[in-house]
PDB file of C-alpha atoms in Angstrom:
ATOM      1  CA  MET A   8       0.000   0.000   0.000  1.00 63.00           C
ATOM      2  CA  ASN A   9       1.094   3.586  -0.672  1.00 79.00           C
ATOM      3  CA  PRO A  10      -0.767   5.786   1.844  1.00 88.00           C
ATOM      4  CA  ALA A  11       0.226   9.014   0.102  1.00 91.00           C
ATOM      5  CA  ALA A  12      -1.056   7.843  -3.268  1.00 94.00           C
ATOM      6  CA  ARG A  13      -4.319   6.565  -1.811  1.00 94.00           C
ATOM      7  CA  GLN A  14      -4.956   9.754   0.117  1.00 95.00           C
ATOM      8  CA  THR A  15      -4.147  11.895  -2.915  1.00 95.00           C
ATOM      9  CA  VAL A  16      -6.775  10.110  -5.012  1.00 94.00           C
ATOM     10  CA  LEU A  17      -9.419  10.287  -2.278  1.00 93.00           C
ATOM     11  CA  ASN A  18      -8.749  13.981  -1.651  1.00 92.00           C
ATOM     12  CA  LEU A  19      -9.026  14.738  -5.349  1.00 91.00           C
ATOM     13  CA  MET A  20     -12.380  12.971  -5.635  1.00 89.00           C
ATOM     14  CA  ARG A  21     -13.751  14.820  -2.609  1.00 88.00           C
ATOM     15  CA  HIS A  22     -12.544  18.095  -4.087  1.00 84.00           C
ATOM     16  CA  ALA A  23     -14.157  17.300  -7.441  1.00 79.00           C
ATOM     17  CA  SER A  24     -17.536  16.859  -5.792  1.00 77.00           C
ATOM     18  CA  GLN A  25     -17.459  20.365  -4.312  1.00 74.00           C
ATOM     19  CA  MET A  26     -16.530  22.480  -7.334  1.00 69.00           C
ATOM     20  CA  ASP A  27     -20.147  23.182  -8.355  1.00 69.00           C
ATOM     21  CA  PRO A  28     -22.393  23.142  -5.257  1.00 65.00           C
ATOM     22  CA  GLU A  29     -25.582  23.643  -7.260  1.00 66.00           C
ATOM     23  CA  ARG A  30     -25.104  20.347  -9.146  1.00 66.00           C
ATOM     24  CA  GLN A  31     -22.959  18.296  -6.769  1.00 76.00           C
ATOM     25  CA  TRP A  32     -22.861  16.909  -3.283  1.00 85.00           C
ATOM     26  CA  LEU A  33     -20.558  15.022  -0.944  1.00 88.00           C
ATOM     27  CA  ARG A  34     -21.625  12.874   2.019  1.00 91.00           C
ATOM     28  CA  SER A  35     -18.963  11.618   4.394  1.00 92.00           C
ATOM     29  CA  MET A  36     -19.167   8.813   6.952  1.00 93.00           C
ATOM     30  CA  PRO A  37     -16.615   6.695   8.841  1.00 95.00           C
ATOM     31  CA  GLY A  38     -14.427   4.895   6.322  1.00 96.00           C
ATOM     32  CA  ALA A  39     -16.378   5.977   3.246  1.00 96.00           C
ATOM     33  CA  PHE A  40     -17.925   8.819   1.321  1.00 95.00           C
ATOM     34  CA  GLY A  41     -20.512   9.190  -1.411  1.00 94.00           C
ATOM     35  CA  MET A  42     -20.620  11.869  -4.041  1.00 92.00           C
ATOM     36  CA  VAL A  43     -22.216  13.125  -7.229  1.00 91.00           C
ATOM     37  CA  THR A  44     -20.181  15.234  -9.645  1.00 88.00           C
ATOM     38  CA  GLY A  45     -22.784  15.639 -12.364  1.00 83.00           C
ATOM     39  CA  VAL A  46     -20.382  14.168 -14.928  1.00 88.00           C
ATOM     40  CA  PRO A  47     -22.125  11.229 -16.682  1.00 90.00           C
ATOM     41  CA  PHE A  48     -19.471   8.588 -16.014  1.00 92.00           C
ATOM     42  CA  PRO A  49     -19.974   5.853 -13.386  1.00 94.00           C
ATOM     43  CA  THR A  50     -16.478   6.244 -11.938  1.00 93.00           C
ATOM     44  CA  LEU A  51     -17.229   9.889 -11.052  1.00 92.00           C
ATOM     45  CA  ASN A  52     -20.410   9.287  -9.065  1.00 94.00           C
ATOM     46  CA  GLY A  53     -21.173   6.796  -6.313  1.00 95.00           C
ATOM     47  CA  ALA A  54     -19.333   5.701  -3.183  1.00 97.00           C
ATOM     48  CA  TRP A  55     -15.717   5.109  -2.169  1.00 97.00           C
ATOM     49  CA  LEU A  56     -14.735   2.747   0.664  1.00 97.00           C
ATOM     50  CA  TYR A  57     -11.320   3.493   2.130  1.00 97.00           C
ATOM     51  CA  ALA A  58     -11.228   2.086   5.686  1.00 95.00           C
ATOM     52  CA  ALA A  59     -12.429  -1.115   7.357  1.00 89.00           C
ATOM     53  CA  GLU A  60     -14.930   0.686   9.617  1.00 93.00           C
ATOM     54  CA  ALA A  61     -17.129   1.558   6.629  1.00 95.00           C
ATOM     55  CA  ASP A  62     -20.694   0.515   7.449  1.00 95.00           C
ATOM     56  CA  PRO A  63     -22.512  -1.356   4.637  1.00 96.00           C
ATOM     57  CA  GLY A  64     -25.915  -0.009   5.620  1.00 96.00           C
ATOM     58  CA  ALA A  65     -24.769   3.589   5.588  1.00 96.00           C
ATOM     59  CA  VAL A  66     -23.085   3.096   2.222  1.00 97.00           C
ATOM     60  CA  CYS A  67     -26.279   1.577   0.788  1.00 96.00           C
ATOM     61  CA  ASP A  68     -28.227   4.619   1.990  1.00 95.00           C
ATOM     62  CA  VAL A  69     -25.778   6.937   0.267  1.00 93.00           C
ATOM     63  CA  LEU A  70     -25.976   4.967  -2.973  1.00 95.00           C
ATOM     64  CA  GLU A  71     -29.758   5.234  -2.880  1.00 94.00           C
ATOM     65  CA  ALA A  72     -29.331   9.004  -2.705  1.00 91.00           C
ATOM     66  CA  VAL A  73     -26.947   8.827  -5.678  1.00 91.00           C
ATOM     67  CA  VAL A  74     -29.541   6.894  -7.658  1.00 91.00           C
ATOM     68  CA  ASP A  75     -32.037   9.692  -7.006  1.00 89.00           C
ATOM     69  CA  GLN A  76     -29.687  12.083  -8.820  1.00 86.00           C
ATOM     70  CA  GLY A  77     -30.036  10.073 -12.039  1.00 87.00           C
ATOM     71  CA  ALA A  78     -26.300   9.879 -12.815  1.00 86.00           C
ATOM     72  CA  PRO A  79     -24.396   6.728 -13.799  1.00 93.00           C
ATOM     73  CA  TYR A  80     -22.636   5.471 -10.690  1.00 96.00           C
ATOM     74  CA  GLY A  81     -20.388   2.860  -9.182  1.00 97.00           C
ATOM     75  CA  LEU A  82     -18.669   1.712  -6.010  1.00 98.00           C
ATOM     76  CA  GLN A  83     -14.925   1.572  -5.418  1.00 98.00           C
ATOM     77  CA  ALA A  84     -13.091  -0.068  -2.519  1.00 98.00           C
ATOM     78  CA  VAL A  85      -9.479  -0.248  -1.408  1.00 97.00           C
ATOM     79  CA  PRO A  86      -8.207  -3.802  -0.742  1.00 97.00           C
ATOM     80  CA  GLU A  87      -9.133  -4.009   2.950  1.00 96.00           C
ATOM     81  CA  CYS A  88     -12.710  -2.934   2.134  1.00 97.00           C
ATOM     82  CA  VAL A  89     -13.503  -5.478  -0.583  1.00 97.00           C
ATOM     83  CA  GLY A  90     -15.666  -7.532   1.793  1.00 96.00           C
ATOM     84  CA  VAL A  91     -17.791  -4.511   2.657  1.00 96.00           C
ATOM     85  CA  GLY A  92     -17.952  -3.625  -1.017  1.00 97.00           C
ATOM     86  CA  GLU A  93     -19.222  -7.086  -1.949  1.00 97.00           C
ATOM     87  CA  SER A  94     -21.928  -6.852   0.691  1.00 97.00           C
ATOM     88  CA  VAL A  95     -23.067  -3.450  -0.542  1.00 97.00           C
ATOM     89  CA  ALA A  96     -22.940  -4.542  -4.182  1.00 97.00           C
ATOM     90  CA  ARG A  97     -25.185  -7.524  -3.471  1.00 97.00           C
ATOM     91  CA  SER A  98     -27.654  -5.343  -1.599  1.00 96.00           C
ATOM     92  CA  VAL A  99     -28.052  -2.724  -4.323  1.00 96.00           C
ATOM     93  CA  GLY A 100     -27.486  -4.902  -7.400  1.00 96.00           C
ATOM     94  CA  LEU A 101     -24.109  -3.706  -8.637  1.00 97.00           C
ATOM     95  CA  THR A 102     -21.957  -5.776 -11.004  1.00 97.00           C
ATOM     96  CA  ARG A 103     -18.249  -6.370 -10.412  1.00 97.00           C
ATOM     97  CA  GLY A 104     -16.060  -4.613 -12.966  1.00 96.00           C
ATOM     98  CA  PRO A 105     -12.329  -4.870 -13.618  1.00 96.00           C
ATOM     99  CA  ASP A 106     -10.052  -3.961 -10.727  1.00 97.00           C
ATOM    100  CA  VAL A 107      -8.513  -0.500 -10.987  1.00 97.00           C
ATOM    101  CA  PRO A 108      -4.722  -0.476 -10.463  1.00 97.00           C
ATOM    102  CA  LEU A 109      -3.377   2.550  -8.606  1.00 98.00           C
ATOM    103  CA  MET A 110       0.088   3.087 -10.089  1.00 98.00           C
ATOM    104  CA  THR A 111       2.920   5.455  -9.150  1.00 98.00           C
ATOM    105  CA  LEU A 112       6.222   6.586 -10.637  1.00 98.00           C
ATOM    106  CA  ARG A 113       9.099   8.369  -8.925  1.00 96.00           C
ATOM    107  CA  ASP A 114      12.023   8.056 -11.345  1.00 96.00           C
ATOM    108  CA  LEU A 115      11.679   9.187 -14.943  1.00 96.00           C
ATOM    109  CA  GLY A 116      13.241   6.984 -17.613  1.00 94.00           C
ATOM    110  CA  PRO A 117      14.440   8.088 -21.044  1.00 95.00           C
ATOM    111  CA  ALA A 118      12.079  10.452 -22.828  1.00 97.00           C
ATOM    112  CA  VAL A 119       9.713   8.795 -25.297  1.00 98.00           C
ATOM    113  CA  HIS A 120      10.106   9.990 -28.878  1.00 96.00           C
ATOM    114  CA  VAL A 121       7.832   9.083 -31.802  1.00 98.00           C
ATOM    115  CA  ASP A 122       8.796  10.289 -35.267  1.00 98.00           C
ATOM    116  CA  GLY A 123       6.411  12.924 -36.563  1.00 98.00           C
ATOM    117  CA  LEU A 124       4.562  13.404 -33.268  1.00 98.00           C
ATOM    118  CA  VAL A 125       4.555  16.991 -31.985  1.00 98.00           C
ATOM    119  CA  MET A 126       3.335  17.459 -28.412  1.00 98.00           C
ATOM    120  CA  ARG A 127       2.353  20.618 -26.586  1.00 98.00           C
ATOM    121  CA  GLU A 128       0.317  21.965 -23.699  1.00 98.00           C
ATOM    122  CA  LEU A 129      -3.038  23.488 -24.584  1.00 96.00           C
ATOM    123  CA  SER A 130      -4.247  26.869 -23.462  1.00 93.00           C
ATOM    124  CA  HIS A 131      -7.712  27.090 -21.964  1.00 87.00           C
ATOM    125  CA  ALA A 132      -9.010  28.537 -25.225  1.00 88.00           C
ATOM    126  CA  ASP A 133      -8.039  25.308 -27.018  1.00 91.00           C
ATOM    127  CA  PHE A 134      -9.545  22.837 -24.539  1.00 90.00           C
ATOM    128  CA  ASP A 135     -12.220  21.831 -27.058  1.00 91.00           C
ATOM    129  CA  LEU A 136      -9.472  20.373 -29.243  1.00 93.00           C
ATOM    130  CA  ARG A 137      -8.661  17.828 -26.562  1.00 94.00           C
ATOM    131  CA  THR A 138     -12.350  17.304 -25.821  1.00 94.00           C
ATOM    132  CA  GLU A 139     -12.955  16.137 -29.392  1.00 95.00           C
ATOM    133  CA  VAL A 140      -9.981  13.749 -29.291  1.00 97.00           C
ATOM    134  CA  ALA A 141     -11.134  12.235 -25.983  1.00 96.00           C
ATOM    135  CA  ALA A 142     -14.739  11.853 -27.123  1.00 96.00           C
ATOM    136  CA  SER A 143     -13.575  10.004 -30.236  1.00 97.00           C
ATOM    137  CA  ALA A 144     -11.143   7.782 -28.302  1.00 97.00           C
ATOM    138  CA  PHE A 145     -13.637   6.847 -25.570  1.00 95.00           C
ATOM    139  CA  GLU A 146     -16.591   6.683 -27.978  1.00 95.00           C
ATOM    140  CA  VAL A 147     -18.768   8.938 -25.846  1.00 94.00           C
ATOM    141  CA  ASP A 148     -20.721  12.116 -26.457  1.00 93.00           C
ATOM    142  CA  VAL A 149     -18.660  15.288 -26.725  1.00 94.00           C
ATOM    143  CA  ALA A 150     -20.974  16.985 -24.227  1.00 93.00           C
ATOM    144  CA  ALA A 151     -20.056  14.429 -21.544  1.00 91.00           C
ATOM    145  CA  ILE A 152     -16.345  15.083 -21.982  1.00 93.00           C
ATOM    146  CA  ARG A 153     -16.969  18.822 -21.997  1.00 92.00           C
ATOM    147  CA  ARG A 154     -18.843  18.546 -18.699  1.00 89.00           C
ATOM    148  CA  ALA A 155     -15.839  16.765 -17.171  1.00 89.00           C
ATOM    149  CA  THR A 156     -13.535  19.456 -18.557  1.00 89.00           C
ATOM    150  CA  ASP A 157     -15.707  22.222 -17.149  1.00 86.00           C
ATOM    151  CA  LEU A 158     -15.606  20.558 -13.729  1.00 84.00           C
ATOM    152  CA  PHE A 159     -12.006  19.468 -13.379  1.00 87.00           C
ATOM    153  CA  GLY A 160     -10.705  22.502 -15.261  1.00 87.00           C
ATOM    154  CA  LEU A 161     -11.661  24.590 -12.238  1.00 84.00           C
ATOM    155  CA  MET A 162      -9.082  22.777 -10.111  1.00 88.00           C
ATOM    156  CA  PRO A 163      -5.679  24.298  -9.381  1.00 89.00           C
ATOM    157  CA  GLY A 164      -2.933  22.468 -11.231  1.00 93.00           C
ATOM    158  CA  TYR A 165      -5.145  21.333 -14.136  1.00 95.00           C
ATOM    159  CA  ARG A 166      -3.384  21.028 -17.508  1.00 97.00           C
ATOM    160  CA  MET A 167      -4.173  19.548 -20.935  1.00 97.00           C
ATOM    161  CA  PHE A 168      -1.753  18.156 -23.496  1.00 98.00           C
ATOM    162  CA  ILE A 169      -2.187  17.245 -27.155  1.00 98.00           C
ATOM    163  CA  GLY A 170      -0.106  15.277 -29.644  1.00 98.00           C
ATOM    164  CA  GLU A 171      -0.366  15.969 -33.372  1.00 98.00           C
ATOM    165  CA  VAL A 172       0.957  14.424 -36.576  1.00 98.00           C
ATOM    166  CA  ASP A 173       0.939  16.742 -39.589  1.00 98.00           C
ATOM    167  CA  SER A 174      -1.244  19.111 -37.522  1.00 96.00           C
ATOM    168  CA  VAL A 175      -3.861  16.373 -36.977  1.00 97.00           C
ATOM    169  CA  PRO A 176      -4.637  15.696 -33.262  1.00 98.00           C
ATOM    170  CA  VAL A 177      -3.941  12.005 -32.577  1.00 98.00           C
ATOM    171  CA  THR A 178      -3.629  11.737 -28.797  1.00 98.00           C
ATOM    172  CA  ALA A 179      -4.283  13.746 -25.639  1.00 98.00           C
ATOM    173  CA  ALA A 180      -3.910  13.632 -21.868  1.00 98.00           C
ATOM    174  CA  VAL A 181      -4.843  15.612 -18.763  1.00 97.00           C
ATOM    175  CA  THR A 182      -2.903  16.183 -15.552  1.00 98.00           C
ATOM    176  CA  ILE A 183      -3.776  17.625 -12.158  1.00 97.00           C
ATOM    177  CA  SER A 184      -0.884  18.558  -9.873  1.00 96.00           C
ATOM    178  CA  ASP A 185      -0.551  19.467  -6.227  1.00 94.00           C
ATOM    179  CA  THR A 186       2.626  20.484  -4.440  1.00 93.00           C
ATOM    180  CA  GLU A 187       3.992  16.920  -4.312  1.00 96.00           C
ATOM    181  CA  SER A 188       2.500  14.862  -7.140  1.00 97.00           C
ATOM    182  CA  VAL A 189       1.003  14.911 -10.611  1.00 98.00           C
ATOM    183  CA  GLY A 190      -1.982  12.733 -11.541  1.00 97.00           C
ATOM    184  CA  ILE A 191      -2.375  11.550 -15.133  1.00 98.00           C
ATOM    185  CA  PHE A 192      -5.915  11.237 -16.533  1.00 96.00           C
ATOM    186  CA  ASP A 193      -7.812  10.438 -19.710  1.00 95.00           C
ATOM    187  CA  VAL A 194      -4.938   9.380 -21.933  1.00 97.00           C
ATOM    188  CA  ALA A 195      -6.891   9.216 -25.166  1.00 97.00           C
ATOM    189  CA  THR A 196      -5.907   8.009 -28.634  1.00 98.00           C
ATOM    190  CA  PRO A 197      -8.712   7.475 -31.196  1.00 98.00           C
ATOM    191  CA  ALA A 198      -8.848   3.953 -32.618  1.00 97.00           C
ATOM    192  CA  GLN A 199      -7.551   4.899 -36.054  1.00 98.00           C
ATOM    193  CA  PHE A 200      -4.337   6.290 -34.539  1.00 98.00           C
ATOM    194  CA  ARG A 201      -3.475   3.479 -32.129  1.00 97.00           C
ATOM    195  CA  GLY A 202      -0.479   1.195 -32.426  1.00 96.00           C
ATOM    196  CA  HIS A 203       2.105   3.923 -33.022  1.00 97.00           C
ATOM    197  CA  GLY A 204       3.149   4.679 -29.441  1.00 98.00           C
ATOM    198  CA  TYR A 205       1.285   7.982 -29.274  1.00 98.00           C
ATOM    199  CA  GLY A 206      -0.414   7.200 -25.948  1.00 98.00           C
ATOM    200  CA  ALA A 207       2.902   6.315 -24.285  1.00 98.00           C
ATOM    201  CA  ALA A 208       4.504   9.455 -25.666  1.00 98.00           C
ATOM    202  CA  ILE A 209       1.802  11.846 -24.455  1.00 98.00           C
ATOM    203  CA  THR A 210       1.750  10.160 -21.033  1.00 98.00           C
ATOM    204  CA  ASP A 211       5.509  10.568 -20.726  1.00 98.00           C
ATOM    205  CA  TYR A 212       5.353  14.166 -21.954  1.00 98.00           C
ATOM    206  CA  ALA A 213       2.606  15.140 -19.516  1.00 98.00           C
ATOM    207  CA  THR A 214       4.369  13.393 -16.624  1.00 98.00           C
ATOM    208  CA  ARG A 215       7.623  15.200 -17.358  1.00 98.00           C
ATOM    209  CA  ALA A 216       5.802  18.520 -17.454  1.00 98.00           C
ATOM    210  CA  GLY A 217       4.625  17.848 -13.920  1.00 97.00           C
ATOM    211  CA  PHE A 218       8.131  17.011 -12.730  1.00 98.00           C
ATOM    212  CA  VAL A 219       9.462  20.192 -14.327  1.00 96.00           C
ATOM    213  CA  GLY A 220       6.829  22.029 -12.319  1.00 93.00           C
ATOM    214  CA  GLY A 221       8.377  20.686  -9.113  1.00 95.00           C
ATOM    215  CA  VAL A 222       6.506  17.519  -8.134  1.00 97.00           C
ATOM    216  CA  SER A 223       8.456  14.469  -6.973  1.00 97.00           C
ATOM    217  CA  TRP A 224       6.164  11.624  -8.065  1.00 98.00           C
ATOM    218  CA  ALA A 225       3.348  10.773 -10.460  1.00 98.00           C
ATOM    219  CA  TRP A 226       0.278   8.580 -10.165  1.00 98.00           C
ATOM    220  CA  LEU A 227      -2.598   7.261 -12.243  1.00 98.00           C
ATOM    221  CA  GLN A 228      -5.441   4.761 -12.129  1.00 97.00           C
ATOM    222  CA  SER A 229      -5.083   2.472 -15.114  1.00 96.00           C
ATOM    223  CA  SER A 230      -7.605   0.935 -17.449  1.00 93.00           C
ATOM    224  CA  PRO A 231      -6.922  -2.656 -18.534  1.00 92.00           C
ATOM    225  CA  GLU A 232      -5.986  -1.382 -21.995  1.00 92.00           C
ATOM    226  CA  GLY A 233      -3.386   1.080 -20.747  1.00 94.00           C
ATOM    227  CA  PHE A 234      -1.756  -1.032 -18.043  1.00 96.00           C
ATOM    228  CA  GLY A 235       1.096  -2.418 -20.142  1.00 96.00           C
ATOM    229  CA  VAL A 236       1.875   1.009 -21.563  1.00 96.00           C
ATOM    230  CA  TYR A 237       2.204   2.535 -18.119  1.00 98.00           C
ATOM    231  CA  GLU A 238       4.340  -0.323 -16.835  1.00 97.00           C
ATOM    232  CA  ARG A 239       6.761   0.184 -19.708  1.00 97.00           C
ATOM    233  CA  LEU A 240       7.023   3.835 -18.734  1.00 98.00           C
ATOM    234  CA  GLY A 241       8.030   2.830 -15.202  1.00 98.00           C
ATOM    235  CA  PHE A 242       4.730   3.122 -13.337  1.00 98.00           C
ATOM    236  CA  ARG A 243       4.271   0.388 -10.726  1.00 98.00           C
ATOM    237  CA  THR A 244       1.077  -0.870  -9.092  1.00 98.00           C
ATOM    238  CA  VAL A 245       0.850   0.002  -5.413  1.00 97.00           C
ATOM    239  CA  GLU A 246      -2.635  -1.450  -4.865  1.00 97.00           C
ATOM    240  CA  GLN A 247      -5.719  -2.674  -6.705  1.00 97.00           C
ATOM    241  CA  TRP A 248      -9.073  -1.010  -6.082  1.00 98.00           C
ATOM    242  CA  ALA A 249     -12.205  -3.106  -6.530  1.00 98.00           C
ATOM    243  CA  LEU A 250     -14.898  -1.647  -8.757  1.00 98.00           C
ATOM    244  CA  TRP A 251     -18.628  -2.377  -9.044  1.00 98.00           C
ATOM    245  CA  LEU A 252     -20.911  -0.698 -11.575  1.00 97.00           C
ATOM    246  CA  ALA A 253     -24.631  -0.108 -11.864  1.00 94.00           C
ATOM    247  CA  GLY A 254     -26.434  -1.473 -14.918  1.00 77.00           C
TER     248      GLY A 254
END
């Protein structure tokens, strides 16, 4: 377990749920919290179990309140809370999804270079460029990605990066930094551009930008598809979070 990495993720999620009080809420309880961000992705609404004293009944009550908000939702649990998570999931009818590796990196390796790929940070005025790349890569509605951008873009330390080949956007990534670490999010390469190393390159580029800014380590929560890429870049799994999804 990496306590700093775990706490960083939990703090970020709590923060995300308080950026727009008119559309969001956060409910805390011993060992767990529930939240609604208003972003239509199940990993950004629901409940998080982070300590063994989490009470299944209280978590079920919070999830019922999440359901009332009409947003896609899920349940995540750190390793010592998997038993509680399974109990809650059975009670409210959630389905087990793939585990979510929490990965960290402290020592940068050689920079990743891909011929023809030009990478840069985007200004706020150009955020829609990344939004379109991410929507294509994740095969979701542009409006959903834009809602996430509008929310997380309010956070201090939020940055967007794009990679282009012959001026065509082919990959993108987002980072959020605090004083110690940089988190990597939404590494996105549309299907027609995959297989060229663009995702690894933009991840490396965005991570290095965080280190240049003064952080001492990086972290991310990997999808199954990206896991091997991140391992090759030097990220290592510190713990696996269990995930259950509604529907």
